[in-house]
Amino acid sequence: MSTMSRRDVFKGAGVIGTAAATGAGLAACSSQDLGEIELNAADVPEGSGVIKDNFVVVQPEKGQFKAFSAVCPHQGCLVNQVDEEKIVCPCHTSHFSSKDGSFISGAAQQGLEEAQLTQDGDKLHVSAK
């Protein structure tokens, strides 16, 4: 008859708990779950941007719009600040370029995922790619 020690039970529980937490976090932050948004082009400041729901929409130059997922690639936190130079994740201070979403510094080590953006007159439509 085989018996498991308390140490074996706790090791197994730790592995299962870690796998469940990691899987749940990744599933919650996948690009398919971001939905879609619509906003007015006039609401996106030139040389900066806005965060709406799960997206960051920027206007690096007059009339040029780009969109990215607001989900930080490091651990799935939502970015919370956009200025002329960078987009900031508050969890581990990762910084991304407000011009193209590329990684600048911090824990993330990769840029923000680009989103699909279409413009219809004054309206911007953004969704996951």
CSV table of N, CA, C and O in Angstrom, one decimal:
chain,number,residue,atom,x,y,z
A,1,MET,N,0.8,-1.2,0.0
A,1,MET,CA,0.0,0.0,0.0
A,1,MET,C,0.9,1.2,0.0
A,1,MET,O,1.8,1.4,0.8
A,2,SER,N,0.6,2.2,-0.9
A,2,SER,CA,1.4,3.4,-1.0
A,2,SER,C,0.7,4.5,-0.3
A,2,SER,O,-0.5,4.7,-0.4
A,3,THR,N,1.5,5.3,0.4
A,3,THR,CA,1.0,6.4,1.1
A,3,THR,C,1.7,7.7,0.7
A,3,THR,O,2.9,7.6,0.4
A,4,MET,N,1.1,8.8,0.7
A,4,MET,CA,1.7,10.1,0.4
A,4,MET,C,2.0,10.8,1.7
A,4,MET,O,1.2,10.8,2.6
A,5,SER,N,3.1,11.5,1.7
A,5,SER,CA,3.5,12.3,2.8
A,5,SER,C,2.7,13.6,2.7
A,5,SER,O,2.2,14.0,1.7
A,6,ARG,N,2.7,14.3,3.8
A,6,ARG,CA,2.1,15.7,3.8
A,6,ARG,C,2.8,16.6,2.8
A,6,ARG,O,2.2,17.4,2.1
A,7,ARG,N,4.1,16.4,2.8
A,7,ARG,CA,5.0,17.2,1.8
A,7,ARG,C,4.5,17.0,0.4
A,7,ARG,O,4.4,17.9,-0.4
A,8,ASP,N,4.3,15.7,0.0
A,8,ASP,CA,3.9,15.4,-1.3
A,8,ASP,C,2.5,16.0,-1.7
A,8,ASP,O,2.3,16.5,-2.8
A,9,VAL,N,1.6,16.0,-0.7
A,9,VAL,CA,0.3,16.6,-0.9
A,9,VAL,C,0.4,18.1,-1.1
A,9,VAL,O,-0.2,18.6,-2.1
A,10,PHE,N,1.2,18.8,-0.3
A,10,PHE,CA,1.3,20.2,-0.5
A,10,PHE,C,2.1,20.6,-1.8
A,10,PHE,O,1.7,21.6,-2.4
A,11,LYS,N,3.0,19.8,-2.2
A,11,LYS,CA,3.7,20.0,-3.4
A,11,LYS,C,2.7,20.0,-4.6
A,11,LYS,O,2.7,20.8,-5.5
A,12,GLY,N,1.9,18.9,-4.6
A,12,GLY,CA,0.9,18.7,-5.6
A,12,GLY,C,-0.1,19.9,-5.7
A,12,GLY,O,-0.5,20.4,-6.7
A,13,ALA,N,-0.5,20.3,-4.5
A,13,ALA,CA,-1.5,21.4,-4.4
A,13,ALA,C,-0.9,22.7,-4.9
A,13,ALA,O,-1.6,23.5,-5.6
A,14,GLY,N,0.4,22.9,-4.6
A,14,GLY,CA,1.0,24.1,-5.1
A,14,GLY,C,1.2,24.1,-6.6
A,14,GLY,O,0.9,25.2,-7.3
A,15,VAL,N,1.5,23.0,-7.2
A,15,VAL,CA,1.6,22.9,-8.7
A,15,VAL,C,0.2,23.2,-9.3
A,15,VAL,O,0.1,23.9,-10.3
A,16,ILE,N,-0.8,22.5,-8.8
A,16,ILE,CA,-2.1,22.7,-9.4
A,16,ILE,C,-2.6,24.1,-9.2
A,16,ILE,O,-3.1,24.7,-10.1
A,17,GLY,N,-2.4,24.7,-8.0
A,17,GLY,CA,-2.8,26.1,-7.7
A,17,GLY,C,-2.1,27.1,-8.6
A,17,GLY,O,-2.7,28.0,-9.2
A,18,THR,N,-0.8,26.9,-8.8
A,18,THR,CA,0.0,27.8,-9.7
A,18,THR,C,-0.5,27.6,-11.2
A,18,THR,O,-0.7,28.6,-11.8
A,19,ALA,N,-0.7,26.4,-11.6
A,19,ALA,CA,-1.2,26.2,-13.0
A,19,ALA,C,-2.6,26.9,-13.2
A,19,ALA,O,-2.9,27.5,-14.2
A,20,ALA,N,-3.5,26.7,-12.2
A,20,ALA,CA,-4.8,27.3,-12.3
A,20,ALA,C,-4.8,28.8,-12.3
A,20,ALA,O,-5.4,29.4,-13.1
A,21,ALA,N,-3.9,29.4,-11.5
A,21,ALA,CA,-3.8,30.8,-11.4
A,21,ALA,C,-3.3,31.4,-12.7
A,21,ALA,O,-3.7,32.4,-13.2
A,22,THR,N,-2.2,30.7,-13.2
A,22,THR,CA,-1.6,31.2,-14.4
A,22,THR,C,-2.5,31.1,-15.6
A,22,THR,O,-2.7,32.0,-16.4
A,23,GLY,N,-3.2,29.9,-15.7
A,23,GLY,CA,-4.1,29.7,-16.8
A,23,GLY,C,-5.3,30.7,-16.8
A,23,GLY,O,-5.7,31.3,-17.8
A,24,ALA,N,-5.8,30.9,-15.6
A,24,ALA,CA,-6.9,31.9,-15.4
A,24,ALA,C,-6.5,33.3,-15.8
A,24,ALA,O,-7.2,34.0,-16.5
A,25,GLY,N,-5.3,33.7,-15.4
A,25,GLY,CA,-4.8,35.0,-15.7
A,25,GLY,C,-4.6,35.2,-17.2
A,25,GLY,O,-5.0,36.2,-17.8
A,26,LEU,N,-4.1,34.2,-17.9
A,26,LEU,CA,-3.8,34.3,-19.3
A,26,LEU,C,-5.1,34.3,-20.1
A,26,LEU,O,-5.3,35.1,-21.0
A,27,ALA,N,-6.1,33.5,-19.6
A,27,ALA,CA,-7.4,33.4,-20.3
A,27,ALA,C,-8.1,34.8,-20.2
A,27,ALA,O,-8.7,35.3,-21.1
A,28,ALA,N,-8.0,35.4,-19.0
A,28,ALA,CA,-8.7,36.6,-18.8
A,28,ALA,C,-8.2,37.8,-19.6
A,28,ALA,O,-8.8,38.8,-19.9
A,29,CYS,N,-6.9,37.7,-20.0
A,29,CYS,CA,-6.2,38.8,-20.7
A,29,CYS,C,-6.0,38.5,-22.1
A,29,CYS,O,-5.2,39.2,-22.8
A,30,SER,N,-6.6,37.5,-22.7
A,30,SER,CA,-6.3,37.2,-24.1
A,30,SER,C,-7.0,38.3,-25.0
A,30,SER,O,-8.0,38.9,-24.6
A,31,SER,N,-6.4,38.5,-26.2
A,31,SER,CA,-6.9,39.5,-27.0
A,31,SER,C,-8.4,39.3,-27.5
A,31,SER,O,-9.1,40.2,-27.8
A,32,GLN,N,-8.8,38.0,-27.5
A,32,GLN,CA,-10.2,37.8,-27.8
A,32,GLN,C,-11.2,38.3,-26.8
A,32,GLN,O,-12.4,38.6,-27.1
A,33,ASP,N,-10.8,38.6,-25.6
A,33,ASP,CA,-11.7,39.1,-24.6
A,33,ASP,C,-11.7,40.6,-24.5
A,33,ASP,O,-12.4,41.1,-23.6
A,34,LEU,N,-11.0,41.3,-25.3
A,34,LEU,CA,-11.0,42.8,-25.2
A,34,LEU,C,-12.2,43.5,-25.7
A,34,LEU,O,-12.4,44.6,-25.3
A,35,GLY,N,-13.0,42.9,-26.5
A,35,GLY,CA,-14.2,43.5,-27.0
A,35,GLY,C,-13.9,44.5,-28.0
A,35,GLY,O,-12.9,44.4,-28.7
A,36,GLU,N,-14.7,45.5,-28.1
A,36,GLU,CA,-14.5,46.6,-29.1
A,36,GLU,C,-15.0,47.9,-28.5
A,36,GLU,O,-15.9,47.9,-27.7
A,37,ILE,N,-14.5,49.0,-29.0
A,37,ILE,CA,-14.9,50.3,-28.6
A,37,ILE,C,-15.1,51.2,-29.7
A,37,ILE,O,-14.6,51.0,-30.8
A,38,GLU,N,-15.8,52.3,-29.5
A,38,GLU,CA,-16.0,53.4,-30.5
A,38,GLU,C,-15.7,54.7,-29.7
A,38,GLU,O,-16.2,54.9,-28.6
A,39,LEU,N,-15.0,55.6,-30.3
A,39,LEU,CA,-14.8,56.9,-29.7
A,39,LEU,C,-14.6,58.0,-30.8
A,39,LEU,O,-14.4,57.6,-32.0
A,40,ASN,N,-14.8,59.2,-30.4
A,40,ASN,CA,-14.6,60.3,-31.3
A,40,ASN,C,-13.1,60.6,-31.5
A,40,ASN,O,-12.4,60.7,-30.5
A,41,ALA,N,-12.7,60.9,-32.7
A,41,ALA,CA,-11.3,61.2,-33.0
A,41,ALA,C,-10.9,62.4,-32.2
A,41,ALA,O,-9.8,62.5,-31.7
A,42,ALA,N,-11.8,63.4,-32.0
A,42,ALA,CA,-11.5,64.6,-31.3
A,42,ALA,C,-11.2,64.4,-29.8
A,42,ALA,O,-10.6,65.2,-29.2
A,43,ASP,N,-11.6,63.2,-29.3
A,43,ASP,CA,-11.3,62.9,-27.9
A,43,ASP,C,-9.9,62.3,-27.7
A,43,ASP,O,-9.5,62.1,-26.5
A,44,VAL,N,-9.1,62.1,-28.7
A,44,VAL,CA,-7.8,61.6,-28.6
A,44,VAL,C,-6.8,62.8,-28.9
A,44,VAL,O,-6.7,63.3,-30.0
A,45,PRO,N,-6.1,63.3,-27.8
A,45,PRO,CA,-5.3,64.4,-28.0
A,45,PRO,C,-4.1,64.2,-28.9
A,45,PRO,O,-3.4,63.1,-28.8
A,46,GLU,N,-3.7,65.2,-29.7
A,46,GLU,CA,-2.6,65.1,-30.6
A,46,GLU,C,-1.3,65.0,-29.8
A,46,GLU,O,-1.1,65.7,-28.8
A,47,GLY,N,-0.4,64.0,-30.1
A,47,GLY,CA,0.8,63.9,-29.4
A,47,GLY,C,0.7,63.1,-28.1
A,47,GLY,O,1.6,63.0,-27.3
A,48,SER,N,-0.5,62.5,-27.9
A,48,SER,CA,-0.7,61.7,-26.7
A,48,SER,C,-1.8,60.7,-27.0
A,48,SER,O,-1.9,60.2,-28.1
A,49,GLY,N,-2.6,60.4,-26.0
A,49,GLY,CA,-3.7,59.4,-26.2
A,49,GLY,C,-4.6,59.3,-25.0
A,49,GLY,O,-4.5,60.0,-24.0
A,50,VAL,N,-5.5,58.3,-25.2
A,50,VAL,CA,-6.5,58.0,-24.1
A,50,VAL,C,-6.6,56.5,-23.9
A,50,VAL,O,-6.3,55.7,-24.8
A,51,ILE,N,-7.0,56.2,-22.7
A,51,ILE,CA,-7.3,54.8,-22.4
A,51,ILE,C,-8.8,54.6,-22.2
A,51,ILE,O,-9.4,55.4,-21.5
A,52,LYS,N,-9.4,53.7,-23.0
A,52,LYS,CA,-10.8,53.5,-22.9
A,52,LYS,C,-11.0,52.0,-22.8
A,52,LYS,O,-10.6,51.2,-23.7
A,53,ASP,N,-11.6,51.5,-21.7
A,53,ASP,CA,-11.9,50.1,-21.5
A,53,ASP,C,-10.6,49.4,-21.6
A,53,ASP,O,-9.7,49.7,-20.8
A,54,ASN,N,-10.4,48.4,-22.5
A,54,ASN,CA,-9.2,47.6,-22.6
A,54,ASN,C,-8.3,48.0,-23.7
A,54,ASN,O,-7.4,47.3,-24.1
A,55,PHE,N,-8.4,49.3,-24.1
A,55,PHE,CA,-7.6,49.8,-25.2
A,55,PHE,C,-6.9,51.1,-24.9
A,55,PHE,O,-7.4,51.9,-24.1
A,56,VAL,N,-5.8,51.3,-25.6
A,56,VAL,CA,-5.1,52.6,-25.6
A,56,VAL,C,-5.2,53.1,-27.0
A,56,VAL,O,-4.8,52.4,-28.0
A,57,VAL,N,-5.7,54.3,-27.2
A,57,VAL,CA,-5.7,54.9,-28.6
A,57,VAL,C,-4.9,56.2,-28.5
A,57,VAL,O,-5.0,57.1,-27.7
A,58,VAL,N,-3.9,56.3,-29.5
A,58,VAL,CA,-3.0,57.4,-29.5
A,58,VAL,C,-3.1,58.1,-30.8
A,58,VAL,O,-3.5,57.6,-31.8
A,59,GLN,N,-2.6,59.4,-30.8
A,59,GLN,CA,-2.5,60.2,-32.0
A,59,GLN,C,-1.1,60.8,-32.0
A,59,GLN,O,-0.9,62.0,-31.6
A,60,PRO,N,-0.1,60.0,-32.5
A,60,PRO,CA,1.3,60.5,-32.4
A,60,PRO,C,1.5,61.8,-33.2
A,60,PRO,O,2.3,62.7,-32.9
A,61,GLU,N,0.8,61.9,-34.4
A,61,GLU,CA,0.8,63.1,-35.2
A,61,GLU,C,-0.6,63.4,-35.6
A,61,GLU,O,-1.4,62.5,-35.7
A,62,LYS,N,-0.8,64.7,-36.0
A,62,LYS,CA,-2.2,65.1,-36.3
A,62,LYS,C,-2.8,64.2,-37.4
A,62,LYS,O,-2.2,64.0,-38.5
A,63,GLY,N,-4.0,63.6,-37.0
A,63,GLY,CA,-4.7,62.8,-38.0
A,63,GLY,C,-4.2,61.3,-38.1
A,63,GLY,O,-4.8,60.6,-38.8
A,64,GLN,N,-3.2,61.0,-37.4
A,64,GLN,CA,-2.6,59.6,-37.4
A,64,GLN,C,-3.0,58.9,-36.1
A,64,GLN,O,-2.5,59.3,-35.1
A,65,PHE,N,-3.8,57.9,-36.2
A,65,PHE,CA,-4.3,57.2,-35.0
A,65,PHE,C,-3.8,55.8,-35.0
A,65,PHE,O,-3.7,55.1,-36.0
A,66,LYS,N,-3.5,55.3,-33.8
A,66,LYS,CA,-3.0,53.9,-33.6
A,66,LYS,C,-3.7,53.4,-32.3
A,66,LYS,O,-4.0,54.2,-31.4
A,67,ALA,N,-3.9,52.1,-32.2
A,67,ALA,CA,-4.5,51.5,-31.0
A,67,ALA,C,-3.8,50.3,-30.6
A,67,ALA,O,-3.2,49.6,-31.4
A,68,PHE,N,-3.8,50.1,-29.3
A,68,PHE,CA,-3.1,48.9,-28.6
A,68,PHE,C,-4.0,48.4,-27.5
A,68,PHE,O,-4.8,49.1,-27.0
A,69,SER,N,-3.7,47.1,-27.2
A,69,SER,CA,-4.3,46.6,-26.0
A,69,SER,C,-3.8,47.3,-24.8
A,69,SER,O,-2.6,47.7,-24.7
A,70,ALA,N,-4.7,47.6,-23.8
A,70,ALA,CA,-4.2,48.2,-22.6
A,70,ALA,C,-3.7,47.2,-21.6
A,70,ALA,O,-3.4,47.6,-20.5
A,71,VAL,N,-3.7,45.9,-22.0
A,71,VAL,CA,-3.2,44.9,-21.1
A,71,VAL,C,-1.7,44.8,-21.2
A,71,VAL,O,-1.2,44.5,-22.3
A,72,CYS,N,-1.0,45.0,-20.1
A,72,CYS,CA,0.4,44.9,-20.1
A,72,CYS,C,0.8,43.4,-20.3
A,72,CYS,O,0.3,42.5,-19.7
A,73,PRO,N,1.8,43.2,-21.2
A,73,PRO,CA,2.2,41.8,-21.5
A,73,PRO,C,3.0,41.2,-20.4
A,73,PRO,O,3.2,40.0,-20.4
A,74,HIS,N,3.4,41.9,-19.3
A,74,HIS,CA,4.1,41.3,-18.2
A,74,HIS,C,3.3,40.4,-17.4
A,74,HIS,O,3.5,39.2,-17.3
A,75,GLN,N,2.2,41.0,-16.7
A,75,GLN,CA,1.4,40.1,-15.9
A,75,GLN,C,-0.1,40.5,-16.0
A,75,GLN,O,-0.9,40.1,-15.2
A,76,GLY,N,-0.5,41.2,-17.1
A,76,GLY,CA,-1.9,41.4,-17.4
A,76,GLY,C,-2.5,42.5,-16.7
A,76,GLY,O,-3.8,42.7,-16.8
A,77,CYS,N,-1.8,43.4,-16.0
A,77,CYS,CA,-2.4,44.6,-15.5
A,77,CYS,C,-2.8,45.5,-16.6
A,77,CYS,O,-2.2,45.5,-17.7
A,78,LEU,N,-3.7,46.4,-16.3
A,78,LEU,CA,-4.1,47.4,-17.3
A,78,LEU,C,-3.2,48.7,-17.1
A,78,LEU,O,-3.0,49.2,-16.0
A,79,VAL,N,-2.7,49.2,-18.2
A,79,VAL,CA,-2.0,50.5,-18.2
A,79,VAL,C,-3.0,51.6,-17.7
A,79,VAL,O,-4.2,51.4,-17.9
A,80,ASN,N,-2.4,52.6,-17.1
A,80,ASN,CA,-3.3,53.6,-16.6
A,80,ASN,C,-2.9,55.1,-16.9
A,80,ASN,O,-3.6,56.0,-16.4
A,81,GLN,N,-1.9,55.3,-17.7
A,81,GLN,CA,-1.5,56.6,-18.0
A,81,GLN,C,-0.9,56.7,-19.4
A,81,GLN,O,-0.1,55.8,-19.8
A,82,VAL,N,-1.2,57.8,-20.1
A,82,VAL,CA,-0.6,58.1,-21.4
A,82,VAL,C,-0.2,59.5,-21.4
A,82,VAL,O,-0.9,60.4,-21.0
A,83,ASP,N,1.1,59.8,-21.8
A,83,ASP,CA,1.6,61.2,-21.9
A,83,ASP,C,2.3,61.3,-23.3
A,83,ASP,O,2.2,60.4,-24.1
A,84,GLU,N,2.9,62.4,-23.5
A,84,GLU,CA,3.6,62.6,-24.8
A,84,GLU,C,4.6,61.6,-25.1
A,84,GLU,O,4.9,61.3,-26.3
A,85,GLU,N,5.3,61.0,-24.1
A,85,GLU,CA,6.4,60.1,-24.3
A,85,GLU,C,6.0,58.6,-24.2
A,85,GLU,O,6.6,57.8,-24.9
A,86,LYS,N,5.2,58.3,-23.2
A,86,LYS,CA,5.0,56.9,-22.8
A,86,LYS,C,3.6,56.6,-22.3
A,86,LYS,O,2.8,57.4,-21.9
A,87,ILE,N,3.4,55.3,-22.4
A,87,ILE,CA,2.2,54.6,-21.8
A,87,ILE,C,2.7,53.9,-20.6
A,87,ILE,O,3.7,53.2,-20.7
A,88,VAL,N,2.1,54.0,-19.4
A,88,VAL,CA,2.6,53.5,-18.2
A,88,VAL,C,1.7,52.4,-17.6
A,88,VAL,O,0.5,52.6,-17.5
A,89,CYS,N,2.3,51.3,-17.2
A,89,CYS,CA,1.6,50.2,-16.4
A,89,CYS,C,2.0,50.5,-14.9
A,89,CYS,O,3.2,50.5,-14.6
A,90,PRO,N,1.0,50.6,-14.1
A,90,PRO,CA,1.2,50.9,-12.7
A,90,PRO,C,1.7,49.7,-11.8
A,90,PRO,O,2.3,49.9,-10.8
A,91,CYS,N,1.6,48.5,-12.3
A,91,CYS,CA,1.9,47.3,-11.5
A,91,CYS,C,3.4,47.1,-11.3
A,91,CYS,O,3.8,46.9,-10.1
A,92,HIS,N,4.2,47.2,-12.3
A,92,HIS,CA,5.6,47.0,-12.2
A,92,HIS,C,6.4,48.1,-13.0
A,92,HIS,O,7.5,47.8,-13.4
A,93,THR,N,5.8,49.2,-13.2
A,93,THR,CA,6.4,50.4,-13.8
A,93,THR,C,6.9,50.1,-15.2
A,93,THR,O,8.0,50.6,-15.5
A,94,SER,N,6.2,49.3,-16.0
A,94,SER,CA,6.7,49.1,-17.4
A,94,SER,C,6.2,50.4,-18.2
A,94,SER,O,5.2,50.9,-17.9
A,95,HIS,N,7.1,50.8,-19.1
A,95,HIS,CA,6.8,51.9,-20.0
A,95,HIS,C,6.8,51.5,-21.4
A,95,HIS,O,7.7,50.7,-21.8
A,96,PHE,N,5.9,52.0,-22.2
A,96,PHE,CA,5.8,51.7,-23.6
A,96,PHE,C,5.7,53.0,-24.4
A,96,PHE,O,5.2,54.0,-23.9
A,97,SER,N,6.1,53.0,-25.6
A,97,SER,CA,6.1,54.2,-26.5
A,97,SER,C,4.7,54.6,-26.8
A,97,SER,O,3.9,53.8,-27.2
A,98,SER,N,4.4,55.9,-26.6
A,98,SER,CA,3.0,56.4,-27.0
A,98,SER,C,2.9,56.6,-28.5
A,98,SER,O,1.8,56.9,-29.0
A,99,LYS,N,4.0,56.4,-29.2
A,99,LYS,CA,3.9,56.5,-30.7
A,99,LYS,C,3.6,55.2,-31.3
A,99,LYS,O,2.9,55.2,-32.3
A,100,ASP,N,4.2,54.1,-30.8
A,100,ASP,CA,4.0,52.8,-31.5
A,100,ASP,C,3.7,51.6,-30.5
A,100,ASP,O,3.7,50.5,-31.0
A,101,GLY,N,3.6,51.9,-29.2
A,101,GLY,CA,3.4,50.8,-28.3
A,101,GLY,C,4.6,49.9,-27.9
A,101,GLY,O,4.4,49.0,-27.2
A,102,SER,N,5.7,50.2,-28.5
A,102,SER,CA,6.9,49.4,-28.2
A,102,SER,C,7.4,49.5,-26.8
A,102,SER,O,7.2,50.5,-26.1
A,103,PHE,N,8.1,48.5,-26.3
A,103,PHE,CA,8.7,48.5,-25.0
A,103,PHE,C,9.8,49.5,-24.8
A,103,PHE,O,10.6,49.6,-25.7
A,104,ILE,N,9.7,50.2,-23.7
A,104,ILE,CA,10.8,51.2,-23.4
A,104,ILE,C,11.6,50.7,-22.2
A,104,ILE,O,12.8,50.6,-22.2
A,105,SER,N,10.9,50.4,-21.1
A,105,SER,CA,11.6,49.9,-19.9
A,105,SER,C,10.6,49.2,-18.9
A,105,SER,O,9.4,49.3,-19.1
A,106,GLY,N,11.2,48.6,-17.9
A,106,GLY,CA,10.4,47.9,-16.9
A,106,GLY,C,10.4,46.4,-17.0
A,106,GLY,O,11.2,45.8,-17.7
A,107,ALA,N,9.4,45.8,-16.4
A,107,ALA,CA,9.4,44.3,-16.3
A,107,ALA,C,8.8,43.6,-17.6
A,107,ALA,O,9.0,42.4,-17.8
A,108,ALA,N,8.1,44.3,-18.4
A,108,ALA,CA,7.3,43.7,-19.5
A,108,ALA,C,8.2,43.0,-20.5
A,108,ALA,O,7.9,41.9,-21.0
A,109,GLN,N,9.3,43.7,-21.0
A,109,GLN,CA,10.3,43.1,-21.9
A,109,GLN,C,9.7,43.0,-23.4
A,109,GLN,O,10.4,42.5,-24.2
A,110,GLN,N,8.5,43.4,-23.6
A,110,GLN,CA,7.9,43.4,-25.0
A,110,GLN,C,6.8,44.5,-25.0
A,110,GLN,O,6.3,44.9,-24.0
A,111,GLY,N,6.5,44.9,-26.2
A,111,GLY,CA,5.6,46.0,-26.4
A,111,GLY,C,4.1,45.6,-26.2
A,111,GLY,O,3.8,44.4,-26.1
A,112,LEU,N,3.2,46.6,-26.3
A,112,LEU,CA,1.8,46.3,-26.2
A,112,LEU,C,1.3,45.7,-27.5
A,112,LEU,O,1.8,46.0,-28.6
A,113,GLU,N,0.3,44.9,-27.4
A,113,GLU,CA,-0.2,44.2,-28.6
A,113,GLU,C,-1.0,45.2,-29.4
A,113,GLU,O,-1.9,46.0,-28.9
A,114,GLU,N,-0.8,45.3,-30.7
A,114,GLU,CA,-1.5,46.3,-31.6
A,114,GLU,C,-2.9,45.8,-31.7
A,114,GLU,O,-3.2,44.6,-31.8
A,115,ALA,N,-3.8,46.8,-31.8
A,115,ALA,CA,-5.3,46.5,-32.0
A,115,ALA,C,-5.7,47.0,-33.3
A,115,ALA,O,-5.0,47.7,-34.0
A,116,GLN,N,-6.8,46.5,-33.8
A,116,GLN,CA,-7.4,46.9,-35.1
A,116,GLN,C,-8.1,48.2,-34.9
A,116,GLN,O,-8.9,48.4,-34.0
A,117,LEU,N,-7.7,49.2,-35.7
A,117,LEU,CA,-8.4,50.5,-35.7
A,117,LEU,C,-8.8,50.9,-37.1
A,117,LEU,O,-8.1,50.8,-38.0
A,118,THR,N,-10.1,51.3,-37.2
A,118,THR,CA,-10.6,51.8,-38.4
A,118,THR,C,-11.3,53.2,-38.1
A,118,THR,O,-11.8,53.4,-37.0
A,119,GLN,N,-11.2,54.1,-39.1
A,119,GLN,CA,-11.8,55.4,-38.9
A,119,GLN,C,-12.9,55.6,-39.9
A,119,GLN,O,-12.8,55.3,-41.1
A,120,ASP,N,-14.0,56.0,-39.4
A,120,ASP,CA,-15.2,56.3,-40.3
A,120,ASP,C,-15.6,57.7,-40.0
A,120,ASP,O,-16.3,58.0,-39.0
A,121,GLY,N,-15.1,58.7,-40.8
A,121,GLY,CA,-15.4,60.1,-40.5
A,121,GLY,C,-14.7,60.5,-39.2
A,121,GLY,O,-13.5,60.3,-39.0
A,122,ASP,N,-15.5,61.0,-38.2
A,122,ASP,CA,-15.0,61.4,-36.9
A,122,ASP,C,-15.0,60.3,-35.9
A,122,ASP,O,-14.6,60.5,-34.8
A,123,LYS,N,-15.4,59.1,-36.3
A,123,LYS,CA,-15.5,58.0,-35.3
A,123,LYS,C,-14.3,57.0,-35.5
A,123,LYS,O,-13.9,56.7,-36.7
A,124,LEU,N,-13.8,56.6,-34.4
A,124,LEU,CA,-12.7,55.6,-34.4
A,124,LEU,C,-13.3,54.3,-33.9
A,124,LEU,O,-14.0,54.3,-32.8
A,125,HIS,N,-13.1,53.2,-34.5
A,125,HIS,CA,-13.6,51.9,-34.1
A,125,HIS,C,-12.4,51.0,-33.8
A,125,HIS,O,-11.5,50.9,-34.7
A,126,VAL,N,-12.3,50.5,-32.6
A,126,VAL,CA,-11.1,49.7,-32.2
A,126,VAL,C,-11.6,48.3,-31.7
A,126,VAL,O,-12.6,48.2,-30.9
A,127,SER,N,-10.9,47.3,-32.1
A,127,SER,CA,-11.1,45.9,-31.6
A,127,SER,C,-9.8,45.2,-31.6
A,127,SER,O,-8.8,45.6,-32.2
A,128,ALA,N,-9.8,44.0,-31.0
A,128,ALA,CA,-8.6,43.1,-31.0
A,128,ALA,C,-8.4,42.6,-32.4
A,128,ALA,O,-9.3,42.5,-33.2
A,129,LYS,N,-7.1,42.4,-32.8
A,129,LYS,CA,-6.7,41.9,-34.1
A,129,LYS,C,-7.0,40.5,-34.2
A,129,LYS,O,-7.0,39.7,-33.3
